[in-house]
Amino acid sequence: MAQGDDYGPLDPSSDTLSPLSNIHRNGLIAVAICGIVSFVSTSALFLYLTYKLITWRIWPPTKQDDGHQTPANDLSLGLAQRNFGMTKKSIPLEHQDTSQRKQEPRRGPPNQFLVLLYNLLFADMHQATAFMLNISWIQNNGVVVGNPACWAQGWFISIGDLSASCFICAIAIHTYLGVVKGYKPPHWLLYLTVTGLWLFVYAMTIAGVAATNNGKGLGGFYVRASAWCWVSIKYAGLRLWLHYFWIFLSFIVTSLLYTLIFIFLQRKQSLSQPLSHSRPSATVRSAANGISTRMQSSGHHPAFLIYPVIYVLCTAPLALGRVVTMSGRDVSIAYFCVAGAMIACNGWLDVLLFTTTRHSIIFNSSLDSANTGLETFTFMRTPHWRQYGNMIWVQGGARGRNGEQNRQHRRRREAAWGLGKIKQLTGWNRMGSSSETRSSSWSGGHGSGSQESLRGNAGAAETGIQMDTVTTVVVEVARDSVKTSSRESSAHSIDSSEKVVAEKT
């Protein structure tokens, strides 16, 4: 935006700089290249998501049955109708064909993470556009104040830096609520938050221009700020409270939330680890040393911590340089060019990071998929002491000493009343003792073989769940003198892997 004499004189540090030094020119070339790469990558993913959103809205949702009617499940198990309390005629009509009705597929709301990522990409496009405008200074061999490109560059920097920080912080908050709190905000709240963030960003940017009347009297609001155009150094207070205060606040909140997520996952992993005696020995672990060394001792892969690291490393150098400049100290143009190249990489790094860690949501899932991509943060696929797979522990309720004491008390009571002798004569005593033995073996009490097989031996490798199945063979004996048949439990049990044929004698 061209400035007239009514804008007042400019400080030499904010006035037009021409020609550019070699360091300044080469630095702007690096910043412009990084801005172009970020703009192309963010625009490509933004357009892809836009196309995916449009086609998702236009085309009807996919039907689940593909036009084929699935027959209702037969739950009668071949039994006669008299075995059921309610006859088929007495079943209400609206319940008979419920399973045969075709449910119309319904389109759900879009995935919440995709909504936040979509807006983050739009913010990164603003930021990349600002640094692409350095091409104008390279062509003119000078940073020209009063050129429309100077005012546009300052505007896009103010919008892009602040909006990118806001939406990165919003993604961190959304991730924290999903991973730690297990809370999914309603979509109306998500849309309200997105709208509020954009209104906040534009309000902060417009407020500076409106409050200063576009810098009238002090040479302009967007002028040369060292290496390129931004807010004049005369408005240091507006720089801080309308821009960098919120960026530093986003630094703190984002880093704190991801740290809390990491601590939560660490504690969750420590509570979910099996007993120490179930882990393989050092000899077994050394066989998978090449893979286990890539995992932390907690069993969590720390890859998700790269989210705040990339954000802080790319944004903090330029922010700190501006704060030092506001304190009255000089910062070299070479430093601003390096810091500018780093922050210009924000866009393509965001695209690379999110497309690799949450590619299942971006490319493979429907827009209304309930997939949150939180498996990126669990990293509980393989504990650090094993090379492959998870381990699941199955354990039954233990009867312990109380169950044994109850059985002994019942036996003494039966002996006192003479019931034990009667059971011996009728054959019920053997069946009762066999039942108690089987009950004890499956209840997890003392001497339970199944529990020991579940836990595994200390020296054996952990290959999965092991269970010992005990099978009791019952033989029916036909007697000529007695029409009724009695059942006797076999004196031995066999392993389930053997085949036994019982014949009537």
Short mmCIF file of C-alpha atoms in Angstrom, two decimals:
data_model
loop_
_atom_site.label_atom_id
_atom_site.label_comp_id
_atom_site.label_asym_id
_atom_site.label_seq_id
_atom_site.Cartn_x
_atom_site.Cartn_y
_atom_site.Cartn_z
CA MET A 1 0.00 0.00 0.00
CA ALA A 2 1.62 3.24 -1.11
CA GLN A 3 2.25 5.81 1.53
CA GLY A 4 2.14 9.57 1.15
CA ASP A 5 3.80 12.35 3.10
CA ASP A 6 1.04 12.27 5.73
CA TYR A 7 2.40 8.94 7.00
CA GLY A 8 5.47 10.74 8.34
CA PRO A 9 9.15 9.94 8.12
CA LEU A 10 10.50 6.45 8.63
CA ASP A 11 13.36 5.34 10.82
CA PRO A 12 16.34 4.23 8.67
CA SER A 13 16.05 0.71 10.18
CA SER A 14 12.49 0.50 8.81
CA ASP A 15 12.94 2.32 5.49
CA THR A 16 13.55 0.85 2.06
CA LEU A 17 16.74 -1.19 1.79
CA SER A 18 18.38 -1.40 -1.63
CA PRO A 19 20.55 -2.98 -2.90
CA LEU A 20 20.62 -6.18 -0.89
CA SER A 21 23.82 -7.68 0.43
CA ASN A 22 24.81 -11.16 -0.71
CA ILE A 23 23.98 -12.64 2.68
CA HIS A 24 20.60 -10.92 2.72
CA ARG A 25 19.78 -11.91 -0.86
CA ASN A 26 20.83 -15.54 -0.43
CA GLY A 27 18.94 -15.73 2.84
CA LEU A 28 15.75 -14.46 1.22
CA ILE A 29 16.19 -17.05 -1.56
CA ALA A 30 16.33 -19.82 1.05
CA VAL A 31 13.27 -18.45 2.84
CA ALA A 32 11.34 -18.15 -0.43
CA ILE A 33 12.19 -21.71 -1.48
CA CYS A 34 11.01 -23.09 1.87
CA GLY A 35 7.85 -21.02 1.55
CA ILE A 36 7.17 -22.37 -1.95
CA VAL A 37 7.63 -25.99 -0.82
CA SER A 38 5.29 -25.42 2.13
CA PHE A 39 2.69 -23.68 -0.02
CA VAL A 40 2.68 -26.44 -2.65
CA SER A 41 2.50 -29.29 -0.11
CA THR A 42 -0.17 -27.68 2.08
CA SER A 43 -2.21 -26.63 -0.95
CA ALA A 44 -2.05 -30.14 -2.41
CA LEU A 45 -3.29 -31.76 0.80
CA PHE A 46 -5.85 -28.98 1.31
CA LEU A 47 -7.24 -29.49 -2.20
CA TYR A 48 -7.30 -33.25 -1.70
CA LEU A 49 -9.32 -32.91 1.49
CA THR A 50 -11.57 -30.36 -0.24
CA TYR A 51 -12.24 -32.79 -3.09
CA LYS A 52 -12.85 -35.57 -0.58
CA LEU A 53 -15.29 -33.33 1.31
CA ILE A 54 -17.20 -32.31 -1.82
CA THR A 55 -17.57 -35.85 -3.14
CA TRP A 56 -18.56 -37.04 0.33
CA ARG A 57 -21.34 -34.44 0.39
CA ILE A 58 -22.52 -34.99 -3.17
CA TRP A 59 -22.53 -38.76 -3.42
CA PRO A 60 -24.95 -40.73 -1.27
CA PRO A 61 -23.42 -42.78 1.52
CA THR A 62 -22.40 -46.30 0.66
CA LYS A 63 -24.91 -48.99 1.54
CA GLN A 64 -23.67 -51.66 3.85
CA ASP A 65 -25.45 -54.64 2.25
CA ASP A 66 -24.47 -53.91 -1.40
CA GLY A 67 -28.04 -54.71 -2.49
CA HIS A 68 -28.01 -58.24 -1.10
CA GLN A 69 -30.43 -59.12 1.61
CA THR A 70 -28.82 -60.91 4.52
CA PRO A 71 -31.01 -63.72 5.88
CA ALA A 72 -32.04 -63.52 9.49
CA ASN A 73 -30.12 -65.64 11.95
CA ASP A 74 -31.90 -68.83 13.01
CA LEU A 75 -31.79 -68.88 16.78
CA SER A 76 -34.10 -71.88 17.19
CA LEU A 77 -31.14 -74.34 17.20
CA GLY A 78 -33.38 -76.97 15.60
CA LEU A 79 -35.68 -77.21 18.61
CA ALA A 80 -39.42 -77.75 18.33
CA GLN A 81 -41.80 -74.84 18.70
CA ARG A 82 -43.09 -76.12 22.01
CA ASN A 83 -39.71 -75.37 23.57
CA PHE A 84 -40.32 -71.67 23.17
CA GLY A 85 -42.51 -69.65 25.47
CA MET A 86 -43.82 -67.43 22.69
CA THR A 87 -45.11 -68.85 19.46
CA LYS A 88 -44.36 -67.24 16.16
CA LYS A 89 -47.98 -66.16 15.78
CA SER A 90 -47.91 -64.35 19.09
CA ILE A 91 -44.85 -62.31 18.15
CA PRO A 92 -45.88 -58.76 17.20
CA LEU A 93 -45.73 -58.08 13.49
CA GLU A 94 -43.35 -55.17 13.84
CA HIS A 95 -40.76 -57.47 15.42
CA GLN A 96 -40.93 -60.25 12.82
CA ASP A 97 -39.35 -58.42 9.91
CA THR A 98 -37.05 -56.14 11.85
CA SER A 99 -33.97 -58.04 10.78
CA GLN A 100 -35.11 -57.97 7.15
CA ARG A 101 -35.66 -54.27 6.92
CA LYS A 102 -33.03 -52.36 5.07
CA GLN A 103 -31.61 -49.62 7.17
CA GLU A 104 -30.93 -46.54 5.13
CA PRO A 105 -27.27 -45.54 5.46
CA ARG A 106 -26.90 -42.26 7.28
CA ARG A 107 -24.13 -39.74 6.80
CA GLY A 108 -22.49 -38.77 10.06
CA PRO A 109 -20.58 -35.58 10.87
CA PRO A 110 -17.04 -35.25 9.53
CA ASN A 111 -14.10 -36.53 11.52
CA GLN A 112 -13.09 -34.02 14.16
CA PHE A 113 -9.37 -34.37 13.60
CA LEU A 114 -9.80 -33.79 9.86
CA VAL A 115 -11.71 -30.59 10.62
CA LEU A 116 -8.83 -29.29 12.75
CA LEU A 117 -6.20 -30.42 10.24
CA TYR A 118 -8.14 -28.78 7.41
CA ASN A 119 -8.01 -25.45 9.19
CA LEU A 120 -4.34 -25.91 10.14
CA LEU A 121 -3.48 -26.42 6.48
CA PHE A 122 -5.35 -23.23 5.59
CA ALA A 123 -3.36 -21.38 8.25
CA ASP A 124 -0.09 -22.82 6.93
CA MET A 125 -1.05 -21.60 3.46
CA HIS A 126 -1.33 -18.06 4.84
CA GLN A 127 2.10 -18.39 6.44
CA ALA A 128 3.72 -19.87 3.34
CA THR A 129 2.24 -17.13 1.15
CA ALA A 130 3.86 -14.50 3.35
CA PHE A 131 7.35 -15.93 2.89
CA MET A 132 6.82 -16.60 -0.82
CA LEU A 133 6.43 -12.83 -1.25
CA ASN A 134 10.17 -12.52 -0.64
CA ILE A 135 10.45 -13.30 -4.35
CA SER A 136 9.49 -9.66 -4.96
CA TRP A 137 12.49 -8.41 -2.95
CA ILE A 138 14.81 -10.82 -4.75
CA GLN A 139 13.62 -9.57 -8.16
CA ASN A 140 13.87 -5.90 -7.17
CA ASN A 141 17.13 -6.45 -5.27
CA GLY A 142 15.67 -4.50 -2.40
CA VAL A 143 12.94 -4.43 0.27
CA VAL A 144 10.73 -1.59 -0.93
CA VAL A 145 8.51 0.05 1.70
CA GLY A 146 5.26 1.38 0.25
CA ASN A 147 5.06 -1.43 -2.28
CA PRO A 148 1.75 -3.35 -2.08
CA ALA A 149 3.78 -6.54 -1.62
CA CYS A 150 5.24 -5.08 1.60
CA TRP A 151 1.84 -4.48 3.17
CA ALA A 152 0.51 -7.86 1.95
CA GLN A 153 3.53 -9.65 3.39
CA GLY A 154 3.04 -8.07 6.81
CA TRP A 155 -0.67 -8.95 6.73
CA PHE A 156 -0.11 -12.61 5.81
CA ILE A 157 2.63 -13.01 8.42
CA SER A 158 0.33 -11.70 11.14
CA ILE A 159 -2.50 -13.99 10.03
CA GLY A 160 -0.40 -17.06 9.26
CA ASP A 161 1.83 -17.18 12.35
CA LEU A 162 -0.99 -16.63 14.82
CA SER A 163 -3.53 -18.94 13.15
CA ALA A 164 -1.03 -21.79 12.79
CA SER A 165 -0.14 -21.54 16.46
CA CYS A 166 -3.81 -21.49 17.46
CA PHE A 167 -4.75 -24.61 15.51
CA ILE A 168 -1.66 -26.56 16.54
CA CYS A 169 -2.66 -25.77 20.12
CA ALA A 170 -6.25 -26.80 19.35
CA ILE A 171 -5.06 -30.17 18.01
CA ALA A 172 -2.99 -30.66 21.18
CA ILE A 173 -6.03 -29.92 23.38
CA HIS A 174 -8.24 -32.24 21.32
CA THR A 175 -5.63 -35.01 21.55
CA TYR A 176 -5.25 -34.54 25.31
CA LEU A 177 -9.00 -34.80 25.83
CA GLY A 178 -9.20 -37.96 23.73
CA VAL A 179 -6.15 -39.79 25.11
CA VAL A 180 -6.05 -38.77 28.78
CA LYS A 181 -9.65 -37.82 29.57
CA GLY A 182 -11.40 -40.12 27.10
CA TYR A 183 -13.65 -37.22 26.09
CA LYS A 184 -14.88 -36.43 22.59
CA PRO A 185 -16.34 -32.93 22.34
CA PRO A 186 -19.64 -32.52 20.49
CA HIS A 187 -19.40 -31.28 16.95
CA TRP A 188 -21.25 -28.05 17.65
CA LEU A 189 -18.53 -27.18 20.17
CA LEU A 190 -15.83 -28.05 17.64
CA TYR A 191 -17.36 -25.82 14.97
CA LEU A 192 -17.84 -23.04 17.49
CA THR A 193 -14.17 -23.32 18.51
CA VAL A 194 -12.93 -23.23 14.91
CA THR A 195 -15.06 -20.21 14.12
CA GLY A 196 -13.97 -18.49 17.31
CA LEU A 197 -10.28 -19.07 16.55
CA TRP A 198 -10.51 -17.54 13.08
CA LEU A 199 -12.47 -14.58 14.41
CA PHE A 200 -9.86 -14.14 17.13
CA VAL A 201 -6.96 -14.24 14.64
CA TYR A 202 -8.51 -11.73 12.26
CA ALA A 203 -9.61 -9.52 15.15
CA MET A 204 -6.04 -9.34 16.50
CA THR A 205 -4.68 -8.50 13.04
CA ILE A 206 -7.32 -5.91 12.17
CA ALA A 207 -7.05 -4.33 15.62
CA GLY A 208 -3.44 -3.31 15.01
CA VAL A 209 -4.20 -1.71 11.67
CA ALA A 210 -7.34 0.01 12.95
CA ALA A 211 -5.82 1.24 16.23
CA THR A 212 -2.91 2.94 14.47
CA ASN A 213 -4.84 4.06 11.39
CA ASN A 214 -2.44 1.94 9.36
CA GLY A 215 0.54 3.59 11.05
CA LYS A 216 -0.33 7.08 10.02
CA GLY A 217 2.14 9.62 11.43
CA LEU A 218 4.89 7.05 12.09
CA GLY A 219 5.65 5.96 8.54
CA GLY A 220 3.15 3.11 8.25
CA PHE A 221 2.10 0.00 10.14
CA TYR A 222 3.61 -2.65 7.86
CA VAL A 223 7.12 -1.56 6.95
CA ARG A 224 10.54 -3.21 6.69
CA ALA A 225 11.29 -5.18 9.83
CA SER A 226 14.95 -6.09 9.35
CA ALA A 227 14.99 -8.77 6.60
CA TRP A 228 11.40 -8.38 5.22
CA CYS A 229 8.21 -6.45 5.90
CA TRP A 230 6.14 -6.71 9.06
CA VAL A 231 4.85 -4.49 11.92
CA SER A 232 6.96 -1.41 12.51
CA ILE A 233 9.36 -1.44 15.44
CA LYS A 234 7.59 1.71 16.64
CA TYR A 235 4.66 -0.47 17.70
CA ALA A 236 6.56 -2.88 19.93
CA GLY A 237 3.67 -3.11 22.39
CA LEU A 238 1.23 -4.14 19.67
CA ARG A 239 3.74 -6.68 18.40
CA LEU A 240 3.82 -8.30 21.82
CA TRP A 241 0.17 -8.26 22.91
CA LEU A 242 -1.51 -8.75 19.54
CA HIS A 243 0.85 -11.41 18.25
CA TYR A 244 3.76 -12.90 20.20
CA PHE A 245 2.06 -13.15 23.58
CA TRP A 246 -0.43 -15.63 22.11
CA ILE A 247 2.27 -17.52 20.24
CA PHE A 248 4.33 -18.00 23.42
CA LEU A 249 1.17 -19.01 25.25
CA SER A 250 0.58 -21.61 22.54
CA PHE A 251 4.16 -22.84 23.05
CA ILE A 252 3.53 -23.42 26.73
CA VAL A 253 0.11 -25.04 26.39
CA THR A 254 1.13 -27.36 23.53
CA SER A 255 4.34 -28.51 25.21
CA LEU A 256 2.59 -29.00 28.55
CA LEU A 257 -0.26 -31.04 27.06
CA TYR A 258 2.00 -33.39 25.11
CA THR A 259 4.15 -33.84 28.20
CA LEU A 260 1.07 -34.79 30.21
CA ILE A 261 0.07 -37.23 27.46
CA PHE A 262 3.51 -38.83 27.62
CA ILE A 263 3.38 -39.12 31.44
CA PHE A 264 -0.11 -40.62 31.26
CA LEU A 265 0.98 -43.24 28.74
CA GLN A 266 4.05 -44.03 30.82
CA ARG A 267 1.94 -44.68 33.91
CA LYS A 268 -0.60 -46.67 31.93
CA GLN A 269 2.12 -48.85 30.46
CA SER A 270 3.73 -49.47 33.85
CA LEU A 271 0.38 -50.58 35.29
CA SER A 272 -0.38 -52.87 32.34
CA GLN A 273 2.94 -54.72 32.32
CA PRO A 274 2.84 -58.38 33.39
CA LEU A 275 4.54 -59.80 36.42
CA SER A 276 8.31 -59.72 36.51
CA HIS A 277 8.66 -63.49 36.52
CA SER A 278 6.75 -63.76 33.24
CA ARG A 279 9.36 -61.85 31.31
CA PRO A 280 11.96 -63.85 29.42
CA SER A 281 15.49 -64.05 30.63
CA ALA A 282 18.30 -61.84 29.45
CA THR A 283 19.40 -64.55 27.03
CA VAL A 284 16.01 -64.60 25.33
CA ARG A 285 15.80 -60.82 25.26
CA SER A 286 19.23 -60.49 23.69
CA ALA A 287 17.99 -62.33 20.59
CA ALA A 288 15.69 -59.41 19.79
CA ASN A 289 18.14 -56.73 20.82
CA GLY A 290 18.14 -55.12 17.39
CA ILE A 291 14.44 -54.27 17.66
CA SER A 292 14.07 -53.70 21.37
CA THR A 293 16.78 -51.06 21.38
CA ARG A 294 14.53 -48.89 19.25
CA MET A 295 11.92 -48.86 21.97
CA GLN A 296 12.11 -47.07 25.28
CA SER A 297 12.17 -48.95 28.57
CA SER A 298 8.55 -48.02 29.15
CA GLY A 299 7.34 -49.81 26.03
CA HIS A 300 6.14 -46.54 24.48
CA HIS A 301 7.64 -45.20 21.31
CA PRO A 302 8.44 -41.50 21.82
CA ALA A 303 7.71 -40.57 18.18
CA PHE A 304 4.61 -38.54 18.99
CA LEU A 305 6.75 -36.07 20.97
CA ILE A 306 7.95 -34.74 17.61
CA TYR A 307 4.68 -32.76 17.35
CA PRO A 308 5.63 -30.06 19.87
CA VAL A 309 9.34 -30.35 19.07
CA ILE A 310 8.90 -29.43 15.40
CA TYR A 311 6.46 -26.65 16.24
CA VAL A 312 8.71 -25.05 18.86
CA LEU A 313 11.94 -25.47 16.88
CA CYS A 314 10.44 -23.92 13.75
CA THR A 315 8.64 -21.01 15.39
CA ALA A 316 10.66 -20.10 18.48
CA PRO A 317 13.84 -18.72 16.80
CA LEU A 318 12.00 -15.99 14.89
CA ALA A 319 9.80 -15.15 17.88
CA LEU A 320 12.80 -14.86 20.17
CA GLY A 321 14.62 -12.72 17.61
CA ARG A 322 11.67 -10.30 17.47
CA VAL A 323 11.51 -10.11 21.27
CA VAL A 324 15.22 -9.32 21.45
CA THR A 325 14.74 -6.61 18.81
CA MET A 326 11.90 -5.08 20.86
CA SER A 327 14.25 -4.87 23.84
CA GLY A 328 16.51 -2.53 21.87
CA ARG A 329 19.28 -4.95 20.86
CA ASP A 330 20.43 -5.52 17.32
CA VAL A 331 19.91 -8.88 15.65
CA SER A 332 21.73 -9.66 12.42
CA ILE A 333 19.92 -10.11 9.14
CA ALA A 334 21.58 -13.50 8.74
CA TYR A 335 19.89 -14.70 11.95
CA PHE A 336 16.48 -13.55 10.73
CA CYS A 337 17.02 -15.32 7.39
CA VAL A 338 17.87 -18.60 9.13
CA ALA A 339 14.93 -18.21 11.52
CA GLY A 340 12.66 -17.28 8.60
CA ALA A 341 13.67 -20.39 6.67
CA MET A 342 12.86 -22.53 9.72
CA ILE A 343 9.41 -21.08 10.25
CA ALA A 344 8.72 -21.27 6.50
CA CYS A 345 9.22 -25.04 6.78
CA ASN A 346 6.26 -25.31 9.14
CA GLY A 347 3.83 -26.11 6.33
CA TRP A 348 5.56 -29.02 4.60
CA LEU A 349 6.67 -30.46 7.95
CA ASP A 350 3.06 -30.46 9.16
CA VAL A 351 2.00 -32.24 5.97
CA LEU A 352 4.78 -34.81 6.33
CA LEU A 353 4.12 -35.37 10.02
CA PHE A 354 0.35 -35.75 9.93
CA THR A 355 0.20 -37.78 6.71
CA THR A 356 2.64 -40.32 8.13
CA THR A 357 1.33 -40.59 11.69
CA ARG A 358 -2.40 -40.31 10.92
CA HIS A 359 -2.53 -41.47 7.32
CA SER A 360 -5.36 -43.90 8.12
CA ILE A 361 -7.71 -40.98 8.76
CA ILE A 362 -6.54 -38.77 5.91
CA PHE A 363 -6.33 -41.31 3.09
CA ASN A 364 -8.03 -44.56 4.08
CA SER A 365 -11.10 -43.63 6.10
CA SER A 366 -14.33 -41.92 5.16
CA LEU A 367 -14.80 -38.33 6.27
CA ASP A 368 -17.45 -39.39 8.77
CA SER A 369 -15.30 -42.18 10.16
CA ALA A 370 -15.14 -42.41 13.94
CA ASN A 371 -11.43 -43.19 13.73
CA THR A 372 -9.49 -40.74 15.87
CA GLY A 373 -5.98 -41.89 15.09
CA LEU A 374 -5.20 -42.18 18.77
CA GLU A 375 -3.28 -45.39 18.13
CA THR A 376 -0.46 -43.00 17.23
CA PHE A 377 -0.20 -42.18 20.90
CA THR A 378 -0.71 -45.58 22.54
CA PHE A 379 2.30 -47.37 21.02
CA MET A 380 1.45 -50.49 23.01
CA ARG A 381 1.91 -52.91 20.13
CA THR A 382 4.94 -54.77 21.54
CA PRO A 383 6.51 -54.52 25.01
CA HIS A 384 10.18 -53.71 25.05
CA TRP A 385 11.31 -57.10 26.33
CA ARG A 386 9.73 -59.09 23.46
CA GLN A 387 10.20 -58.95 19.73
CA TYR A 388 6.68 -59.77 18.57
CA GLY A 389 3.11 -59.51 19.73
CA ASN A 390 1.09 -58.71 22.82
CA MET A 391 0.46 -60.97 25.80
CA ILE A 392 -2.98 -61.41 27.33
CA TRP A 393 -3.38 -62.83 30.82
CA VAL A 394 -6.50 -64.86 31.61
CA GLN A 395 -7.07 -65.76 35.25
CA GLY A 396 -10.09 -67.24 36.99
CA GLY A 397 -11.43 -66.54 40.43
CA ALA A 398 -9.50 -68.20 43.24
CA ARG A 399 -11.27 -70.12 45.96
CA GLY A 400 -8.16 -70.45 48.10
CA ARG A 401 -8.27 -71.63 51.64
CA ASN A 402 -11.88 -70.68 52.25
CA GLY A 403 -13.12 -73.16 49.63
CA GLU A 404 -11.00 -75.96 51.07
CA GLN A 405 -12.18 -75.20 54.60
CA ASN A 406 -15.81 -75.27 53.46
CA ARG A 407 -15.35 -78.68 51.86
CA GLN A 408 -13.71 -80.11 54.99
CA HIS A 409 -16.49 -78.69 57.16
CA ARG A 410 -19.14 -80.25 54.91
CA ARG A 411 -17.44 -83.64 55.04
CA ARG A 412 -17.29 -83.61 58.87
CA ARG A 413 -20.96 -82.67 59.03
CA GLU A 414 -21.92 -85.47 56.64
CA ALA A 415 -19.87 -87.97 58.64
CA ALA A 416 -21.61 -86.91 61.84
CA TRP A 417 -25.07 -87.51 60.31
CA GLY A 418 -24.06 -90.71 58.48
CA LEU A 419 -24.55 -89.18 55.05
CA GLY A 420 -21.07 -90.17 53.94
CA LYS A 421 -21.84 -93.90 54.31
CA ILE A 422 -25.06 -93.51 52.31
CA LYS A 423 -23.19 -91.74 49.48
CA GLN A 424 -20.63 -94.52 49.36
CA LEU A 425 -23.36 -97.15 49.01
CA THR A 426 -25.19 -95.27 46.27
CA GLY A 427 -22.05 -94.24 44.36
CA TRP A 428 -22.65 -90.49 44.78
CA ASN A 429 -19.56 -90.10 46.89
CA ARG A 430 -17.22 -90.77 43.93
CA MET A 431 -19.10 -88.37 41.69
CA GLY A 432 -19.07 -85.71 44.34
CA SER A 433 -15.34 -86.01 44.93
CA SER A 434 -14.68 -85.94 41.18
CA SER A 435 -16.81 -82.82 40.85
CA GLU A 436 -14.96 -81.16 43.68
CA THR A 437 -11.63 -82.04 42.10
CA ARG A 438 -12.65 -80.56 38.76
CA SER A 439 -14.05 -77.49 40.46
CA SER A 440 -10.85 -77.01 42.39
CA SER A 441 -8.69 -77.40 39.32
CA TRP A 442 -10.62 -74.75 37.39
CA SER A 443 -11.24 -72.30 40.22
CA GLY A 444 -7.66 -71.20 40.53
CA GLY A 445 -7.07 -72.59 44.01
CA HIS A 446 -3.98 -74.29 45.31
CA GLY A 447 -2.54 -76.86 42.95
CA SER A 448 -4.36 -75.44 39.96
CA GLY A 449 -2.62 -76.64 36.84
CA SER A 450 -4.49 -74.26 34.56
CA GLN A 451 -3.25 -71.20 36.41
CA GLU A 452 0.33 -72.39 36.28
CA SER A 453 0.06 -73.04 32.56
CA LEU A 454 -1.33 -69.54 32.03
CA ARG A 455 1.50 -67.95 33.90
CA GLY A 456 4.07 -70.03 32.08
CA ASN A 457 7.42 -71.30 33.23
CA ALA A 458 10.13 -68.86 34.12
CA GLY A 459 12.60 -70.35 31.69
CA ALA A 460 10.24 -70.75 28.75
CA ALA A 461 9.78 -68.24 26.01
CA GLU A 462 6.48 -66.37 25.97
CA THR A 463 4.66 -67.61 22.93
CA GLY A 464 1.05 -67.02 23.95
CA ILE A 465 -1.69 -68.49 26.12
CA GLN A 466 -1.15 -72.09 27.22
CA MET A 467 -3.91 -74.12 28.85
CA ASP A 468 -4.09 -77.74 30.01
CA THR A 469 -7.47 -79.25 29.17
CA VAL A 470 -8.61 -82.14 31.38
CA THR A 471 -11.25 -84.40 29.84
CA THR A 472 -13.26 -86.90 31.94
CA VAL A 473 -14.61 -89.98 30.18
CA VAL A 474 -17.95 -91.29 31.48
CA VAL A 475 -18.88 -94.90 30.66
CA GLU A 476 -22.47 -96.16 30.86
CA VAL A 477 -22.73 -99.74 32.17
CA ALA A 478 -25.79 -101.76 31.15
CA ARG A 479 -26.94 -104.30 33.72
CA ASP A 480 -29.46 -107.08 33.14
CA SER A 481 -30.98 -107.04 36.59
CA VAL A 482 -31.39 -103.30 36.80
CA LYS A 483 -33.20 -101.33 34.14
CA THR A 484 -31.70 -98.05 35.19
CA SER A 485 -28.17 -97.20 34.27
CA SER A 486 -25.62 -95.62 36.51
CA ARG A 487 -22.67 -93.50 35.54
CA GLU A 488 -19.22 -94.03 36.85
CA SER A 489 -16.44 -91.55 36.46
CA SER A 490 -13.32 -92.93 34.96
CA ALA A 491 -10.38 -93.34 37.21
CA HIS A 492 -8.11 -91.39 34.99
CA SER A 493 -8.14 -88.31 32.79
CA ILE A 494 -6.58 -87.96 29.42
CA ASP A 495 -5.12 -85.07 27.51
CA SER A 496 -7.34 -83.41 24.92
CA SER A 497 -4.86 -84.11 22.17
CA GLU A 498 -5.52 -87.89 22.42
CA LYS A 499 -8.56 -89.61 20.91
CA VAL A 500 -10.49 -92.05 23.09
CA VAL A 501 -13.42 -94.14 21.95
CA ALA A 502 -15.77 -95.31 24.70
CA GLU A 503 -17.82 -98.37 23.90
CA LYS A 504 -20.83 -99.66 25.76
CA THR A 505 -20.12 -102.88 27.61
#
